[in-house]
Structures are given as C-alpha cells and as structure tokens.
Amino acid sequence: MSGTEAPRARRVAVVGAGLAGCLLATLLGRRGVEVTVYERRPDPRIAGAERGRSINLAISARGLAALEEVGLREQALERALPMHGRMVHPRAGGRHAAPDFQPYSADGRRAINSISRAELNAALLDAAESTPGVTLRFSRRVTGVAGGRLMIDGVPGDAADVVLAGDGAYSAVRGSLDGIEAGQDFLEHGYKELTVPPRDGEFALDPDALHIWPRGDSMMIALPNLDRSFTCTLFWPRDDFAALDTPGKVRAHFARHYPDVAGLMPALTDDFEHNPVGSLVTVRCRPWVREVDGTLVALLGDAAHAIVPFFGQGANCAFEDCIEIDRCLTETGGRWDLALALYQDRRKPNTDAIAEMALDNFVEMRDRVSSPVYKVAHAAQHALERGLAGRYVSRYELVSFTTVPYARIPARVRKQNLILAAVAGALTLIAGSAAALLGRALCRRSRRSR
Ligand SMILES: Cc1cc2nc3c(=O)[nH]c(=O)nc-3n(C[C@H](O)[C@H](O)[C@H](O)COP(=O)(O)OP(=O)(O)OC[C@H]3O[C@@H](n4cnc5c(N)ncnc54)[C@H](O)[C@@H]3O)c2cc1C
C-alpha cells in the first residue's frame, strides 16, 4: 500500500526495531510521515544478533507479500532456502524407520522459505534507515508513555503524538498501559536450539525440507541455513530439559530418541548445556489502541498477539499488521485515530484465529504427522486439491500459500470437510445400493440357471 497523503501527526514513534517495527517505519516513511524508531538493543548490524532468539524463520506467502511492498521480496528470496515439504523422522527400528517426505502443496511445487532472522532484520533496518523521514535510535529502552512523551528507562524523553509499539511478546509499552486486558498463556514446553553442522562441506540432511522428529508429547525440528548447517529446535516439556543434567544423559537420550541425527551433532552436549531454554507464549490482549495523556498508542506484532511458532506464522502475521496499518491510513485519509481503530477491528479476529491454529498445529506436528492414518488423509487431501482445484484447499495451504484472512480459514475448512463427509457418505450409500442391486441380480440369475 502506498498512499500519498501525509497523516496528520507530526511526531510518530515506533518502539522496537524488530521485524515489524522496521517494516512499519519504512512504510510510514514512504508515506511522508516523519518517524523515529526506538530500539532497546545496540544496532544488531554492528553488535551481532541476540543469543537465544530463533536463528532462522519460515517465511511464506503473507510475509513475502508484505516484503514486496517495500521492495525486499526478491532480496529475501535470494538468501532463502525453500522447503517444499516436511521430512518426518520416526524413531529407529521397525519397518517404518526411513524418513518420510510429505510435500506441503498438492502440486509439490510450493515451498516455505528458511530465512536467517538476523539477515532479515538487517535488511529491514537498512530499508528503514535509507527511507527519508525515518530516524533510528538504538540503545533506547522505552518503558512507557506519559504526559505526551515516551519514557526512556523511566525518564521522560522525546514528545510523541502517536506511539506504535512493536516491542515484542513481553512488550514494556503494553505493560505500562492502563485499561488493557492482557493474558499471557505459557506452554509447559520450552525450546532450545542445537546445531547440525555441514558434513564434508555439504548439508548433512536434505535441505529441501523442514525436518521433524515427532515424539508424541515433544518434538524436534530442523531448518536449513545458507552455510549448509541446520538449526534444530527442541520443543520439550521444561522438566525434560532439567532432567538431562549431565553430558552422558544428554548423549544417551539423543541416541535413544533421535538416533539418526545424534551422530550429526558434534557439539550436542555443549549446545545443550549452554543454549538457553526459551518460553513459548500466546498473548491475548485487548484493546490494542489506547490514548494516554493525548498520545495515541497502538500495539502491533508480537506485542499485540504473540503466538506459538508451530505454524511458522508469527513474523508473517506481524508483517500483515504493518500492511494493514498502512492501508487503514490510506482509507481514512491519514486520520490516525480512525485508522488505528479500523486496524484493530480488522486484525484482531485474524490474529485470534491464527493463535488457535498455531496451538492446534503443535499436536499435528509432534504427534499426528507420523501416524499411518494421517499419511493416508494427507495424500487424500492433496488428491482432492488436484481434483477440485481452487474449491478444496487444505488448511496448511490456506495459511502458508495464500493471503486469505486467517479468520476465514477455520470456517472454510469446516465447510469443505462437511461437504467431503456428505460426498463420502453419498458415495458409500450409492456403492452400498449398487452392491445390493448387483447381489439381487446375481441371485436371480443363479436361481434361473438352476
Ligand atoms: C522459536 C521460535 C521460532 C519462530 N519461528 C517462526 C517462523 O518460522 N516463522 C514466523 O513467521 N515466525 C516465527 N516466530 C515468531 C517470530 O519470531 C515473531 O512473531 C516475530 O519476531 C515478531 O516480530 P515483532 O517485530 O513483533 O517482535 P520482535 O521480533 O520480538 O521485535 C521486537 C523488537 O523490540 C525491541 N524491544 C523490546 N523491548 C523494547 C523496549 N522496551 N524498548 C525498545 N525496544 C524494545 C527488541 O529488542 C526487538 O528488536 C518464531 C518464534 C519463536 C520463539
């Protein structure tokens, strides 16, 4: 979206130079809005990426559509590794021991893209910095908004008419606002990142897939990196991490539960001991827009609606927020109060929907994907998609390969499934009646021939 009119607010602040904050600042700068971005960290392009964040991200249709708006789609894709499906790794033993490749799309051609978070953030920072009207301020920790000013480390700082808070799942701005109902639901699972380095200079696993080791209550996944390594993420109940308190226990556990990859991780015990356990949180809050002493404050991205990462949609969804804010400014002629209210009304049902789908996908990934019933259903779904092109589209495709609003997806999938169930029922009835008719005809014929 690119409107030409300048919104009527002179001092606009974006809090957080993460993925959403940088994209939004760039979009606003291109509209002619003067915007200052305040980031708690030093410039990550100089200081290096923060440890403990996910190293790579799966970016799909929604994220790419948003990046296209600021001319970054192709640049992102050039540095991305496409993953055309999931490679499901069973436990060793038995006749199903070989990994099973499940394409993401019916035609096998669509892919989600493994992209380095640090590189994507750096590209977005470059884009924001080179946009006229955008100023970046690093090492500025915003702690709230009061008296028409941003509070920086608790001290009144620059004046601001509009504050757009993209300061992440544990948003300090959100925490400082009165009248916001904000719930944080933590999964009992945490996550820890490990590495599979290149083997003889090549990828040690197939780089065209997102690898999954589903283990019922827990799982590990791996996404490829450009340096031919893989970043693995363990999603385990927190107590399980704590239970492996010696290198010997770590090695034994991996040899037993992840036997095909344990030998590909030379730094396993070191990584396991030193890499932090991250939290997985769903943030449900409302409203997203408040007025504080005359300053309009709005939340976006994880600050408004952090979700668990099992659909690979958090960043994609945060990018969509930015596009929607830009679109609402265009539609309201740059009236921030109207635009932000409209943004909230449009986005909230969508982010609620993806939050639930992401939680649901955890069960699918850690448990269902390895069951024979799931595999048959998955193949049948793709056959239907090919046969009923455009009329039957799986939930995965709708979420990852389209920009259909998330809120429309659950109802559409339910409707498709009802129609399918009715068709399957009718076919069973027809087949049953045909079999009965055939049976009667054969009986008559055999009576006549006696
Ligand atoms: C393990 C894991 C895997 C994930 N995988 C994927 C994936 O594959 N695909 C996907 O789309 N999403 C994924 N996500 C989600 C994704 O990381 C987030 O949804 C995304 O980063 C949200 O962007 P954001 O800009 O809202 O927040 P952030 O990226 O968290 O950025 C917030 C910024 O604000 C800054 N900040 C924080 N507090 C302050 C303050 N007080 N003052 C100033 N600045 C502040 C931070 O330093 C940071 O730069 C994953 C998340 C996790 C945890």
Coordinates of C-alpha atoms and ligand atoms in Angstrom, one line a residue:
M1 CA 0.0 0.0 0.0
S2 CA 1.4 3.4 -0.7
G3 CA -0.8 6.5 -0.2
T4 CA 0.4 9.9 -1.0
E5 CA -1.3 12.0 1.7
A6 CA 0.7 12.7 4.9
P7 CA -1.1 11.6 8.0
R8 CA -1.9 14.4 10.4
A9 CA 0.5 13.7 13.2
R10 CA 3.9 15.2 13.4
R11 CA 5.7 13.1 16.0
V12 CA 5.3 9.5 15.3
A13 CA 7.4 7.0 17.3
V14 CA 7.8 3.3 16.6
V15 CA 9.0 1.2 19.6
G16 CA 11.2 -1.8 18.6
A17 CA 13.4 -2.1 15.6
G18 CA 12.5 -5.8 15.2
L19 CA 10.8 -7.3 12.1
A20 CA 7.5 -5.4 12.4
G21 CA 8.9 -2.1 13.7
C22 CA 11.3 -1.7 10.8
L23 CA 8.8 -2.7 8.2
L24 CA 6.2 -0.3 9.6
A25 CA 8.7 2.6 9.9
T26 CA 9.7 2.1 6.2
L27 CA 6.0 2.1 5.1
L28 CA 5.3 5.2 7.1
G29 CA 8.4 7.0 5.8
R30 CA 7.3 6.2 2.3
R31 CA 4.0 7.9 3.0
G32 CA 5.9 11.1 4.0
V33 CA 5.5 10.6 7.8
E34 CA 8.4 11.6 10.0
V35 CA 9.0 8.6 12.2
T36 CA 11.6 7.8 14.9
V37 CA 12.3 4.2 15.9
Y38 CA 13.5 3.5 19.4
E39 CA 15.3 0.2 19.9
R40 CA 16.4 -1.2 23.3
R41 CA 19.5 -3.1 21.8
P42 CA 22.5 -1.6 20.2
D43 CA 22.5 -1.8 16.4
P44 CA 22.4 -5.6 15.7
R45 CA 24.2 -5.0 12.4
I46 CA 27.2 -3.9 14.4
A47 CA 26.8 -5.6 17.7
G48 CA 25.6 -9.0 16.3
A49 CA 22.4 -10.9 16.8
E50 CA 20.9 -11.5 20.3
R51 CA 21.6 -15.0 21.6
G52 CA 18.5 -17.1 22.4
R53 CA 16.3 -15.9 19.6
S54 CA 15.3 -18.4 16.9
I55 CA 18.1 -18.3 14.3
N56 CA 16.0 -18.9 11.2
L57 CA 12.4 -18.3 10.3
A58 CA 10.0 -19.9 7.9
I59 CA 8.6 -17.0 5.8
S60 CA 5.7 -17.8 3.5
A61 CA 3.2 -16.1 1.2
R62 CA 2.0 -13.4 3.7
G63 CA 5.5 -12.4 4.7
L64 CA 6.6 -12.3 1.1
A65 CA 3.6 -10.2 0.1
A66 CA 4.5 -7.7 2.8
L67 CA 8.2 -7.6 1.9
E68 CA 7.2 -6.9 -1.7
E69 CA 5.6 -3.7 -0.6
V70 CA 9.0 -2.3 0.4
G71 CA 10.9 -4.0 -2.5
L72 CA 12.5 -6.6 -0.3
R73 CA 10.8 -9.8 -1.6
E74 CA 13.4 -10.8 -4.1
Q75 CA 16.3 -9.9 -1.8
A76 CA 14.8 -12.1 0.9
L77 CA 14.2 -15.0 -1.5
E78 CA 17.8 -14.8 -2.9
R79 CA 19.0 -15.6 0.6
A80 CA 16.3 -18.1 1.4
L81 CA 16.3 -21.9 1.3
P82 CA 13.0 -23.2 0.0
M83 CA 11.5 -26.1 1.9
H84 CA 8.9 -28.0 -0.2
G85 CA 7.7 -30.3 2.5
R86 CA 8.3 -31.8 5.8
M87 CA 10.6 -34.8 6.4
V88 CA 9.2 -36.8 9.2
H89 CA 11.8 -38.9 11.1
P90 CA 10.4 -41.8 13.0
R91 CA 12.1 -43.4 15.9
A92 CA 14.6 -46.1 14.7
G93 CA 13.5 -49.7 14.3
G94 CA 10.6 -51.4 12.7
R95 CA 9.7 -51.2 9.1
H96 CA 8.8 -47.5 9.1
A97 CA 12.4 -46.4 10.1
A98 CA 13.1 -44.4 6.9
P99 CA 12.3 -40.6 7.0
D100 CA 9.0 -39.9 5.2
F101 CA 8.8 -36.8 2.9
Q102 CA 5.3 -35.1 2.9
P103 CA 5.0 -32.3 0.4
Y104 CA 3.4 -29.1 1.6
S105 CA 1.3 -28.5 -1.5
A106 CA -0.7 -30.7 -3.8
D107 CA 1.5 -29.9 -6.8
G108 CA 4.6 -30.4 -4.7
R109 CA 5.9 -27.1 -6.1
R110 CA 5.1 -24.6 -3.3
A111 CA 7.6 -24.0 -0.6
I112 CA 8.0 -22.1 2.7
N113 CA 11.4 -20.4 3.0
S114 CA 14.0 -20.7 5.6
I115 CA 15.5 -17.2 6.2
S116 CA 18.0 -16.0 8.7
R117 CA 16.3 -13.8 11.3
A118 CA 19.4 -11.7 11.7
E119 CA 19.8 -11.1 7.9
L120 CA 16.1 -10.3 7.5
N121 CA 16.2 -7.8 10.4
A122 CA 19.4 -6.2 9.0
A123 CA 17.8 -5.9 5.5
L124 CA 14.7 -4.3 7.1
L125 CA 16.9 -1.9 9.2
D126 CA 18.8 -0.9 6.0
A127 CA 15.5 -0.3 4.3
A128 CA 14.2 1.8 7.2
E129 CA 17.4 3.8 7.6
S130 CA 17.5 4.7 3.9
T131 CA 13.9 5.9 3.8
P132 CA 13.7 9.7 4.0
G133 CA 12.0 10.8 7.3
V134 CA 12.9 7.6 9.3
T135 CA 15.4 8.0 12.2
L136 CA 16.7 5.0 14.1
R137 CA 17.7 5.4 17.7
F138 CA 19.5 2.4 19.3
S139 CA 20.1 1.5 22.9
R140 CA 16.9 3.3 23.9
R141 CA 14.7 1.2 26.2
V142 CA 11.2 2.5 26.2
T143 CA 9.4 1.9 29.5
G144 CA 6.1 3.6 28.8
V145 CA 4.2 6.7 27.6
A146 CA 3.2 9.6 29.9
G147 CA 2.5 13.3 29.6
G148 CA 2.8 13.2 25.8
R149 CA 6.3 11.8 26.0
L150 CA 8.0 8.5 25.7
M151 CA 9.5 7.3 28.9
I152 CA 13.1 6.1 28.2
D153 CA 14.5 4.0 31.0
G154 CA 11.9 5.6 33.3
V155 CA 12.8 9.1 32.4
P156 CA 10.7 11.4 30.2
G157 CA 12.2 11.5 26.7
D158 CA 11.0 12.7 23.3
A159 CA 7.5 14.0 22.7
A160 CA 5.2 11.8 20.7
D161 CA 1.7 12.2 19.3
V162 CA 1.4 8.6 18.1
V163 CA 3.3 5.6 19.5
L164 CA 3.3 2.3 17.6
A165 CA 4.6 -0.4 19.9
G166 CA 6.3 -3.3 18.1
D167 CA 8.4 -4.2 21.2
G168 CA 7.7 -7.9 21.2
A169 CA 5.9 -10.5 23.2
Y170 CA 6.9 -9.0 26.6
S171 CA 6.1 -5.5 25.4
A172 CA 7.0 -2.9 28.0
V173 CA 4.6 -0.4 26.4
R174 CA 1.7 -2.9 26.7
G175 CA 2.6 -3.4 30.3
S176 CA 2.6 0.3 31.0
L177 CA -0.9 0.9 29.7
D178 CA -4.0 1.1 31.9
G179 CA -7.2 -0.5 30.8
I180 CA -5.7 -3.3 28.7
E181 CA -6.7 -6.8 29.4
A182 CA -3.6 -8.8 28.6
G183 CA -3.2 -12.6 29.2
Q184 CA 0.0 -14.5 28.6
D185 CA -0.5 -18.2 28.3
F186 CA 2.7 -20.1 28.6
L187 CA 3.0 -23.6 27.2
E188 CA 4.5 -26.1 29.6
H189 CA 7.0 -26.7 26.8
G190 CA 10.1 -24.6 26.3
Y191 CA 12.5 -24.6 23.4
K192 CA 16.3 -24.9 22.9
E193 CA 18.3 -24.6 19.8
L194 CA 21.0 -27.0 18.7
T195 CA 23.2 -27.3 15.5
V196 CA 23.8 -29.9 12.8
P197 CA 26.9 -28.5 11.1
P198 CA 27.8 -29.3 7.4
R199 CA 29.3 -32.8 6.8
D200 CA 32.2 -32.8 4.4
G201 CA 31.1 -29.3 3.3
E202 CA 27.6 -30.4 2.4
F203 CA 24.2 -30.4 4.2
A204 CA 24.0 -33.4 6.5
L205 CA 20.3 -33.7 5.9
D206 CA 18.1 -32.9 2.9
P207 CA 18.0 -29.1 2.7
D208 CA 14.7 -29.0 0.7
A209 CA 12.6 -30.0 3.8
L210 CA 11.7 -28.8 7.3
H211 CA 12.7 -31.9 9.3
I212 CA 10.5 -33.1 12.2
W213 CA 11.2 -35.7 14.8
P214 CA 7.7 -36.2 16.3
R215 CA 7.9 -37.9 19.7
G216 CA 4.3 -37.7 21.0
D217 CA 4.5 -35.2 23.8
S218 CA 7.5 -33.4 22.4
M219 CA 9.4 -32.9 19.2
M220 CA 12.5 -31.6 17.5
I221 CA 12.5 -29.7 14.2
A222 CA 15.4 -28.6 11.9
L223 CA 15.6 -25.8 9.3
P224 CA 18.5 -25.4 6.8
N225 CA 20.8 -22.4 6.8
L226 CA 22.8 -20.9 3.9
D227 CA 26.1 -22.1 5.5
R228 CA 24.9 -25.7 5.0
S229 CA 24.2 -26.2 8.7
F230 CA 20.8 -26.9 10.2
T231 CA 19.4 -25.2 13.3
C232 CA 17.4 -27.7 15.3
T233 CA 14.8 -26.6 17.8
L234 CA 13.8 -28.9 20.6
F235 CA 10.3 -28.4 21.9
W236 CA 10.2 -30.2 25.2
P237 CA 8.4 -30.0 28.5
R238 CA 10.6 -27.9 30.7
D239 CA 11.2 -30.7 33.2
D240 CA 12.7 -32.9 30.5
F241 CA 15.4 -30.3 29.8
A242 CA 16.2 -30.1 33.5
A243 CA 16.3 -33.9 33.8
L244 CA 19.3 -34.2 31.4
D245 CA 21.8 -32.7 33.7
T246 CA 25.0 -34.5 32.6
P247 CA 26.6 -34.8 29.2
G248 CA 26.2 -38.6 29.5
K249 CA 22.4 -38.3 30.0
V250 CA 22.2 -35.9 27.0
R251 CA 24.1 -38.3 24.7
A252 CA 22.1 -41.3 25.9
H253 CA 18.8 -39.5 25.4
F254 CA 19.6 -38.4 21.9
A255 CA 21.0 -41.8 20.9
R256 CA 17.7 -43.4 22.0
H257 CA 15.1 -40.8 20.7
Y258 CA 16.9 -39.1 17.8
P259 CA 19.3 -41.8 16.7
D260 CA 19.5 -40.8 13.0
V261 CA 20.7 -37.3 13.9
A262 CA 22.6 -37.7 17.2
G263 CA 25.7 -38.6 15.4
L264 CA 25.5 -35.5 13.2
M265 CA 25.7 -33.1 16.2
P266 CA 29.4 -33.0 17.4
A267 CA 28.6 -30.0 19.7
L268 CA 25.4 -31.6 21.1
T269 CA 26.4 -31.7 24.8
D270 CA 28.0 -28.2 24.7
D271 CA 25.0 -26.7 22.9
F272 CA 22.6 -28.4 25.3
E273 CA 24.4 -27.1 28.3
H274 CA 24.9 -23.5 27.1
N275 CA 21.9 -22.6 25.0
P276 CA 19.1 -21.1 26.9
V277 CA 15.6 -22.6 27.2
G278 CA 13.2 -20.1 25.6
S279 CA 9.5 -19.7 26.5
L280 CA 6.5 -20.2 24.2
V281 CA 3.7 -17.8 24.9
T282 CA 0.4 -16.8 23.4
V283 CA -0.5 -13.2 24.2
R284 CA -4.2 -12.4 24.1
C285 CA -4.9 -8.8 24.7
R286 CA -7.5 -6.1 24.0
P287 CA -7.8 -3.3 23.2
W288 CA -4.7 -2.7 21.1
V289 CA -5.3 1.1 20.9
R290 CA -5.3 3.5 23.9
E291 CA -5.0 7.2 24.4
V292 CA -2.5 8.2 27.1
D293 CA -2.4 12.0 28.0
G294 CA -3.3 12.9 24.4
T295 CA -0.8 10.4 22.8
L296 CA -2.4 7.6 20.7
V297 CA -0.7 4.3 21.5
A298 CA -1.2 1.1 19.4
L299 CA 0.3 -2.4 19.7
L300 CA 1.4 -4.5 16.8
G301 CA 3.2 -7.7 16.0
D302 CA 4.0 -9.9 19.0
A303 CA 3.3 -7.0 21.4
A304 CA -0.4 -7.4 20.4
H305 CA -0.7 -11.1 19.7
A306 CA 2.4 -13.3 20.2
I307 CA 1.6 -16.8 19.1
V308 CA 3.4 -20.2 19.4
P309 CA 5.7 -20.9 16.4
F310 CA 4.1 -24.2 15.2
F311 CA 2.6 -22.8 12.0
G312 CA 5.6 -20.6 11.3
Q313 CA 3.4 -17.5 11.2
G314 CA 4.3 -15.1 13.9
A315 CA 6.5 -12.9 11.7
N316 CA 4.3 -13.4 8.7
C317 CA 1.4 -12.2 10.8
A318 CA 3.3 -9.3 12.3
F319 CA 4.2 -8.1 8.7
E320 CA 0.5 -8.3 7.8
D321 CA -0.3 -5.9 10.7
C322 CA 2.1 -3.3 9.2
I323 CA 0.4 -3.6 5.8
E324 CA -3.0 -3.2 7.4
I325 CA -2.0 0.0 9.4
D326 CA -0.7 1.5 6.1
R327 CA -3.9 0.5 4.3
C328 CA -6.1 2.0 7.1
L329 CA -4.2 5.3 6.9
T330 CA -4.9 5.4 3.2
E331 CA -8.6 4.6 3.7
T332 CA -9.0 7.2 6.4
G333 CA -7.1 10.0 4.7
G334 CA -4.4 9.8 7.3
R335 CA -6.6 10.2 10.4
W336 CA -4.6 8.2 13.0
D337 CA -7.5 7.8 15.4
L338 CA -9.8 6.3 12.8
A339 CA -7.0 4.3 11.1
L340 CA -5.8 2.6 14.3
A341 CA -9.3 1.8 15.4
L342 CA -10.0 0.3 11.9
Y343 CA -6.7 -1.6 12.1
Q344 CA -7.6 -3.2 15.4
D345 CA -11.1 -4.2 14.2
R346 CA -9.8 -5.8 11.1
R347 CA -6.8 -7.6 12.5
K348 CA -8.0 -8.9 15.9
P349 CA -10.2 -11.6 14.5
N350 CA -7.4 -12.7 12.2
T351 CA -4.8 -12.9 14.9
D352 CA -7.2 -14.7 17.3
A353 CA -7.7 -17.3 14.5
I354 CA -4.0 -17.9 13.8
A355 CA -3.3 -18.1 17.5
E356 CA -5.7 -21.1 17.8
M357 CA -4.5 -22.7 14.6
A358 CA -0.8 -22.5 15.8
L359 CA -1.7 -24.2 19.0
D360 CA -3.6 -26.9 17.2
N361 CA -0.7 -27.4 14.8
F362 CA 1.6 -28.3 17.7
V363 CA -0.4 -31.5 18.2
E364 CA -0.4 -32.2 14.5
M365 CA 3.4 -31.8 14.2
R366 CA 4.5 -33.6 17.4
D367 CA 2.1 -36.4 17.2
R368 CA -0.2 -36.9 14.2
V369 CA 2.2 -36.5 11.3
S370 CA 3.8 -39.9 11.9
S371 CA 0.5 -41.9 12.1
P372 CA -0.4 -44.0 9.1
V373 CA -4.0 -42.6 9.2
Y374 CA -2.6 -39.1 9.0
K375 CA -0.4 -40.0 6.0
V376 CA -3.4 -41.5 4.1
A377 CA -5.6 -38.5 4.9
H378 CA -2.7 -36.1 3.8
A379 CA -2.4 -37.9 0.5
A380 CA -6.2 -37.9 0.0
Q381 CA -6.3 -34.2 0.8
H382 CA -3.7 -33.5 -1.9
A383 CA -5.6 -35.7 -4.4
L384 CA -8.8 -33.7 -3.7
E385 CA -6.9 -30.4 -4.1
R386 CA -5.7 -31.6 -7.5
G387 CA -9.2 -32.8 -8.5
L388 CA -11.2 -29.9 -7.2
A389 CA -8.7 -27.1 -7.9
G390 CA -9.5 -24.0 -6.0
R391 CA -12.6 -25.5 -4.4
Y392 CA -10.9 -27.7 -1.9
V393 CA -7.8 -26.1 -0.4
S394 CA -6.2 -27.6 2.7
R395 CA -5.7 -25.5 5.9
Y396 CA -2.0 -25.7 5.5
E397 CA -2.1 -24.2 2.0
L398 CA -4.6 -21.5 3.0
V399 CA -2.4 -20.4 5.9
S400 CA 1.0 -20.7 4.2
F401 CA 0.5 -20.2 0.5
T402 CA -2.4 -17.6 0.3
T403 CA -3.2 -14.3 2.0
V404 CA -6.8 -15.3 2.7
P405 CA -7.6 -13.6 6.1
Y406 CA -6.8 -16.1 8.8
A407 CA -10.2 -15.7 10.4
R408 CA -11.9 -17.1 7.3
I409 CA -9.9 -20.2 7.3
P410 CA -11.4 -22.3 10.1
A411 CA -15.0 -21.9 8.8
R412 CA -13.9 -22.6 5.2
V413 CA -12.1 -25.8 6.3
R414 CA -15.1 -26.9 8.3
K415 CA -17.4 -26.3 5.3
Q416 CA -15.1 -28.2 3.0
N417 CA -14.9 -31.1 5.4
L418 CA -18.7 -31.2 5.8
I419 CA -19.1 -31.3 2.0
L420 CA -16.5 -34.0 1.8
A421 CA -18.2 -36.0 4.5
A422 CA -21.5 -35.7 2.7
V423 CA -19.9 -36.7 -0.6
A424 CA -18.2 -39.6 1.1
G425 CA -21.5 -40.6 2.7
A426 CA -23.4 -40.4 -0.5
L427 CA -20.7 -42.4 -2.3
T428 CA -20.9 -45.1 0.4
L429 CA -24.7 -45.1 0.1
I430 CA -24.5 -45.4 -3.7
A431 CA -21.8 -48.1 -3.5
G432 CA -23.9 -49.9 -0.9
S433 CA -27.1 -49.7 -3.0
A434 CA -25.3 -50.8 -6.2
A435 CA -23.8 -53.7 -4.3
A436 CA -27.2 -54.7 -3.1
L437 CA -28.8 -54.4 -6.6
L438 CA -25.9 -56.4 -8.1
G439 CA -26.3 -59.1 -5.3
R440 CA -30.0 -59.4 -6.0
A441 CA -29.4 -59.6 -9.8
L442 CA -26.8 -62.3 -9.3
C443 CA -29.2 -64.3 -7.1
R444 CA -32.0 -64.1 -9.6
R445 CA -29.6 -65.2 -12.4
S446 CA -28.3 -68.1 -10.4
R447 CA -31.9 -69.2 -9.5
R448 CA -32.9 -69.0 -13.2
S449 CA -29.9 -71.0 -14.3
R450 CA -30.6 -73.9 -11.7
Ligands
LIG1 C1 11.4 -20.5 18.5 C2 10.6 -19.5 17.6 C3 10.5 -19.8 16.2 C4 9.8 -19.0 15.4 N1 9.7 -19.3 14.1 C5 9.0 -18.5 13.3 C6 8.8 -18.8 11.9 O1 9.4 -19.9 11.4 N2 8.1 -18.0 11.1 C7 7.5 -16.9 11.6 O2 6.8 -16.2 10.8 N3 7.6 -16.6 12.9 C8 8.3 -17.3 13.7 N4 8.4 -17.0 15.1 C9 7.7 -15.8 15.6 C10 8.5 -14.5 15.3 O3 9.8 -14.6 15.8 C11 7.8 -13.3 15.9 O4 6.4 -13.4 15.6 C12 8.4 -12.0 15.3 O5 9.7 -11.9 15.6 C13 7.5 -10.8 15.8 O6 8.1 -9.6 15.3 P1 8.0 -8.3 16.2 O7 8.7 -7.3 15.4 O8 6.6 -8.1 16.6 O9 8.8 -8.6 17.5 P2 10.3 -8.9 17.7 O10 10.9 -9.6 16.5 O11 10.4 -9.6 19.0 O12 11.0 -7.5 17.8 C14 10.8 -6.7 19.0 C15 11.9 -5.6 19.0 O13 11.6 -4.7 20.0 C16 12.8 -4.5 20.8 N5 12.4 -4.1 22.1 C17 11.8 -4.9 23.1 N6 11.5 -4.2 24.2 C18 11.9 -3.0 23.9 C19 11.8 -1.7 24.7 N7 11.3 -1.7 25.9 N8 12.2 -0.6 24.1 C20 12.7 -0.6 22.8 N9 12.8 -1.7 22.1 C21 12.4 -2.9 22.6 C22 13.5 -5.8 20.7 O14 14.9 -5.7 21.0 C23 13.3 -6.2 19.3 O15 14.2 -5.6 18.4 C24 9.2 -17.8 15.9 C25 9.3 -17.5 17.3 C26 10.0 -18.4 18.1 C27 10.1 -18.1 19.6

